[in-house]
Short mmCIF file of C-alpha atoms in Angstrom, two decimals:
data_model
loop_
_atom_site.label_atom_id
_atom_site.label_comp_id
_atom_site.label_asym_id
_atom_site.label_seq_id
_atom_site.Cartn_x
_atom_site.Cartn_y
_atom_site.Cartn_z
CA UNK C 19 0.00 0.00 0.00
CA UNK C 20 1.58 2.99 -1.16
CA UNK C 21 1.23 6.17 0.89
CA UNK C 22 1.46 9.73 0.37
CA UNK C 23 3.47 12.48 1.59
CA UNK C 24 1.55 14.32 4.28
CA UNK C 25 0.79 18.03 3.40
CA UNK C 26 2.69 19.66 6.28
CA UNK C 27 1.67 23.03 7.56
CA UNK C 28 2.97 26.38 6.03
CA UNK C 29 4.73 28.77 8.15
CA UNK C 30 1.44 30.70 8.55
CA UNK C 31 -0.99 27.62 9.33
CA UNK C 32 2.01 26.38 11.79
CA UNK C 33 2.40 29.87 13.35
CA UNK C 34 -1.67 30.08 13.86
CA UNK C 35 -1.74 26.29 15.10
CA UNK C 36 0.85 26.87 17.51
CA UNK C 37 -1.09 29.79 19.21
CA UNK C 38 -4.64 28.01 19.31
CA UNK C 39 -2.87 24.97 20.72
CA UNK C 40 -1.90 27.57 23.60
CA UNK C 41 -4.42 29.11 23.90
CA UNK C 42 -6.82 25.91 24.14
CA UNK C 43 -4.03 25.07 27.47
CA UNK C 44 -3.83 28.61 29.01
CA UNK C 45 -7.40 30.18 28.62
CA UNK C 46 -8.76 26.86 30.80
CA UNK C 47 -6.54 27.66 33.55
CA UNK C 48 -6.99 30.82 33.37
CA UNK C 49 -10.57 30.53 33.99
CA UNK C 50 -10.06 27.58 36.33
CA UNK C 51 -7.76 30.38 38.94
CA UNK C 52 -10.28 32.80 38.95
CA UNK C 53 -13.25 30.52 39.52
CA UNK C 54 -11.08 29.05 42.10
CA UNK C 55 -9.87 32.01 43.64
CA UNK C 56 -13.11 33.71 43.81
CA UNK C 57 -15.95 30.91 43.73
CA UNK C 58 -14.27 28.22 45.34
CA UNK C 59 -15.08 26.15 42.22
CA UNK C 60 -13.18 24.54 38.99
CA UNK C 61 -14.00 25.81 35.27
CA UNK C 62 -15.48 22.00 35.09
CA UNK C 63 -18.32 22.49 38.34
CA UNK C 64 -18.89 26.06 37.49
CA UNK C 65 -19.72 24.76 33.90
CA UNK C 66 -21.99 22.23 35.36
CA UNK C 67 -23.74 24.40 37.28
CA UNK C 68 -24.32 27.31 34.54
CA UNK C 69 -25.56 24.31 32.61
CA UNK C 70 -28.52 23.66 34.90
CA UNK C 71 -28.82 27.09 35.63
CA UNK C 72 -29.83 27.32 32.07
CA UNK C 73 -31.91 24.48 31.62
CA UNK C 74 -35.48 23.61 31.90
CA UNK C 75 -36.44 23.62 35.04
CA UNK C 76 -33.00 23.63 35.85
CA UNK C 77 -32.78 19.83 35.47
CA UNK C 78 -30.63 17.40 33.19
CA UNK C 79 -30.34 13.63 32.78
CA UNK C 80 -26.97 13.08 33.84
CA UNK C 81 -25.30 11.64 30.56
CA UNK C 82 -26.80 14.98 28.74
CA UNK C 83 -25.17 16.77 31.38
CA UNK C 84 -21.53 15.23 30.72
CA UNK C 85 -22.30 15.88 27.17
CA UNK C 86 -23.37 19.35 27.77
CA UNK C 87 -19.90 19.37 30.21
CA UNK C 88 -17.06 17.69 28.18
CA UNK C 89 -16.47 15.42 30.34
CA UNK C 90 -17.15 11.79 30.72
CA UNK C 91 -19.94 10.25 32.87
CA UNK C 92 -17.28 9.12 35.72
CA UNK C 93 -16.00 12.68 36.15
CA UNK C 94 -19.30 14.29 35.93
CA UNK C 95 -20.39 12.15 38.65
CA UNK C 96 -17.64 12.58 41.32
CA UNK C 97 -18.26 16.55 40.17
CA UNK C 98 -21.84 16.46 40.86
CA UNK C 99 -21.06 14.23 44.18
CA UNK C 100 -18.79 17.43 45.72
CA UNK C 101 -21.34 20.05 44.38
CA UNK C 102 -24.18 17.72 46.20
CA UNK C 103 -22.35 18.08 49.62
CA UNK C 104 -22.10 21.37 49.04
CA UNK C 105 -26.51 21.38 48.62
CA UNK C 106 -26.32 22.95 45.25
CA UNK C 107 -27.09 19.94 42.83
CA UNK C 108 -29.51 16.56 44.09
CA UNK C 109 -29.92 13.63 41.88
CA UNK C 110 -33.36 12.15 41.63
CA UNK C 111 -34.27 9.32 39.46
CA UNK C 112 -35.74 10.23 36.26
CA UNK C 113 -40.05 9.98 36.49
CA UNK C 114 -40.26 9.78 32.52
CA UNK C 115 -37.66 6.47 33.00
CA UNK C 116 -36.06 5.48 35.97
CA UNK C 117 -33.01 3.84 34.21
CA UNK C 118 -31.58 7.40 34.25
CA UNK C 119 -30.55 9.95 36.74
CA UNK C 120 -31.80 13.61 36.61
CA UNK C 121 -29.18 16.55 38.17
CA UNK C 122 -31.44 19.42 39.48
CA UNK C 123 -29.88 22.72 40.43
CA UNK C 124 -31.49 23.49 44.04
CA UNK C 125 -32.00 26.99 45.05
CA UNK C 126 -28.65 27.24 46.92
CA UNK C 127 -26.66 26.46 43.62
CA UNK C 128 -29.04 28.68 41.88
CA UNK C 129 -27.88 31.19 44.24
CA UNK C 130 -24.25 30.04 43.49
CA UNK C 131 -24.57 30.57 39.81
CA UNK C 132 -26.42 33.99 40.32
CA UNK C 133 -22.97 35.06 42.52
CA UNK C 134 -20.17 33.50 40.80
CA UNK C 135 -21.71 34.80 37.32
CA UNK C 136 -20.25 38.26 37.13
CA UNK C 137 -16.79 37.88 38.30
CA UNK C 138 -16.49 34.83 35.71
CA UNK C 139 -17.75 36.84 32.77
CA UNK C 140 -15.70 39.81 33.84
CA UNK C 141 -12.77 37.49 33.55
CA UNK C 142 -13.91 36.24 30.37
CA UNK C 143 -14.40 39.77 29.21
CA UNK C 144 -11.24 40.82 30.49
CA UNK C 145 -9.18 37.42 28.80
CA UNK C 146 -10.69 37.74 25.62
CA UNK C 147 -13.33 39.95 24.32
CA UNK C 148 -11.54 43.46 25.50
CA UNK C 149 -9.02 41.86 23.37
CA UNK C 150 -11.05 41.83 20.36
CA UNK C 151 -12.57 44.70 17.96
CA UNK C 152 -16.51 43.84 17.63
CA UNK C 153 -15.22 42.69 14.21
CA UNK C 154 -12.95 40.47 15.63
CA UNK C 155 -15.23 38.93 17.86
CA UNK C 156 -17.76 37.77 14.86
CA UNK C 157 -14.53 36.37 13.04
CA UNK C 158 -13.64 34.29 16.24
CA UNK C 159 -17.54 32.91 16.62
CA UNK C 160 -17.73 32.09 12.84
CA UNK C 161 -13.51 30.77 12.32
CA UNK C 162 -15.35 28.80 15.96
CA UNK C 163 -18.60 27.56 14.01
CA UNK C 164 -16.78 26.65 11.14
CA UNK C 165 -14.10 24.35 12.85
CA UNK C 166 -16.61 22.40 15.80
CA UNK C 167 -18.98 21.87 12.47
CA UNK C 168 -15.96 20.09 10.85
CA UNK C 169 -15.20 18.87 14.19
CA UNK C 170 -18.49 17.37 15.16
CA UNK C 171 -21.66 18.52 12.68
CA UNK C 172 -24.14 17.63 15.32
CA UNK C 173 -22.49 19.67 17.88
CA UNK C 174 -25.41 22.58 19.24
CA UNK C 175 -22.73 25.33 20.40
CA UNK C 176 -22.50 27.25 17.11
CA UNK C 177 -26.58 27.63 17.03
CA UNK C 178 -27.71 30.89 18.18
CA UNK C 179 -28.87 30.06 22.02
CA UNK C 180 -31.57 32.23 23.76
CA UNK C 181 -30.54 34.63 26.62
CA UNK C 182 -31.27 33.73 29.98
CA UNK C 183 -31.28 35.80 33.25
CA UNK C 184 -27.69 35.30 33.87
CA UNK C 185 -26.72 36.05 30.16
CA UNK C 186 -29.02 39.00 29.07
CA UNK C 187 -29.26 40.52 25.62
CA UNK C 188 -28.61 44.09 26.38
CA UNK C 189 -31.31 45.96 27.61
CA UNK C 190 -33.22 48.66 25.14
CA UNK C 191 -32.56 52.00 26.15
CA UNK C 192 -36.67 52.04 27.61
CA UNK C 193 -37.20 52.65 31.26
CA UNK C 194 -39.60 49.74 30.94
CA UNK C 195 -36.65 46.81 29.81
CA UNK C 196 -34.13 45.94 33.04
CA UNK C 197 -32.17 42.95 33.14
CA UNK C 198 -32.67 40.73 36.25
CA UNK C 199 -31.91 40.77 39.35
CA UNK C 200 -29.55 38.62 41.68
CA UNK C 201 -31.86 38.02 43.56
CA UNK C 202 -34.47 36.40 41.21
CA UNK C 203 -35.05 32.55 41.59
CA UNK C 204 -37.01 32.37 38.48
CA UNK C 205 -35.94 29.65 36.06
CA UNK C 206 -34.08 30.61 33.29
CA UNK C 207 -34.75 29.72 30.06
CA UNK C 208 -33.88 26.74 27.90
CA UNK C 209 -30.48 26.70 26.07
#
């Protein structure tokens, strides 16, 4: 079987490869110290969390959830076991089929969410969108888009997701629109 020469990267696609490799290693840390620092939680819970937070009644099967998360059913489950001692998550078994497990976000992690929230997007903000001209930032989402759809086609991140309380669309300049409150408990909406 005869086999061809690979088609190596130019100095251009090396140089850009070599930067998203780093910056897929650093930007998770990054995150991961501030969440830490401030929150008392890793990147991983804090996704977990903001996951249910934006869910249906706040509630996921467990295996969506470690889809939703990245990580594998194992990890989400010693993640969700820590986050239930802490009384933000319970597992219940599932009413519609009780061979699965539903994660519910209680009021407490609710709570949680609602005060870790701004400190993580002002880190986010801070990391990588005051780095970027408003041009910039659509070229990131669609170069993003375009690479998870060759990555995985099926993959729901580059669909346009409705706002929830925690992630407003900017407010018109009415007196009538305001964006939530901290305070609020009501559900947000479905991502």
């Amino acid at each position: 079987m005869e086999t061809s020469d690979p088609q190596w990267l130019s100095s251009e696609e090396r140089e850009a490869w070599l930067v998203l490799m780093s910056l897929f290693m650093r930007l998770p840390s990054a995150l991961d110290t501030q969440l830490q620092r401030d929150a008392g939680l890793s990147n991983f819970e804090y996704g977990i969390l903001a996951g249910l937070s934006e869910s249906p009644q706040r509630t996921l099967r467990m295996s969506t959830l470690a889809v939703l998360a990245e990580g594998s059913l194992a990890r989400l489950s010693q993640a969700v076991g820590r986050l239930e001692k802490r009384g933000w998550i319970r597992r219940t078994p599932d009413p519609d089929d009780g061979r699965y497990t539903l994660a519910v976000l209680t009021d407490d992690g609710w709570d949680k969410v609602v005060e870790t929230a701004p400190g993580h997007v002002a880190e986010v903000r801070h990391l990588v969108f005051d780095q970027l001209t408003k041009a910039q930032t659509r070229q990131l989402r669609d170069i993003g888009r375009r690479i998870m759809h060759a990555v995985d086609p099926t993959d729901p991140c580059g669909t346009t997701r409705p706002t929830s309380p925690l992630h407003p669309t900017p407010a018109p300049t009415s007196a009538s629109a305001s964006a939530p409150t901290s305070g609020s408990r009501a559900a947000p909406t479905s991502s």
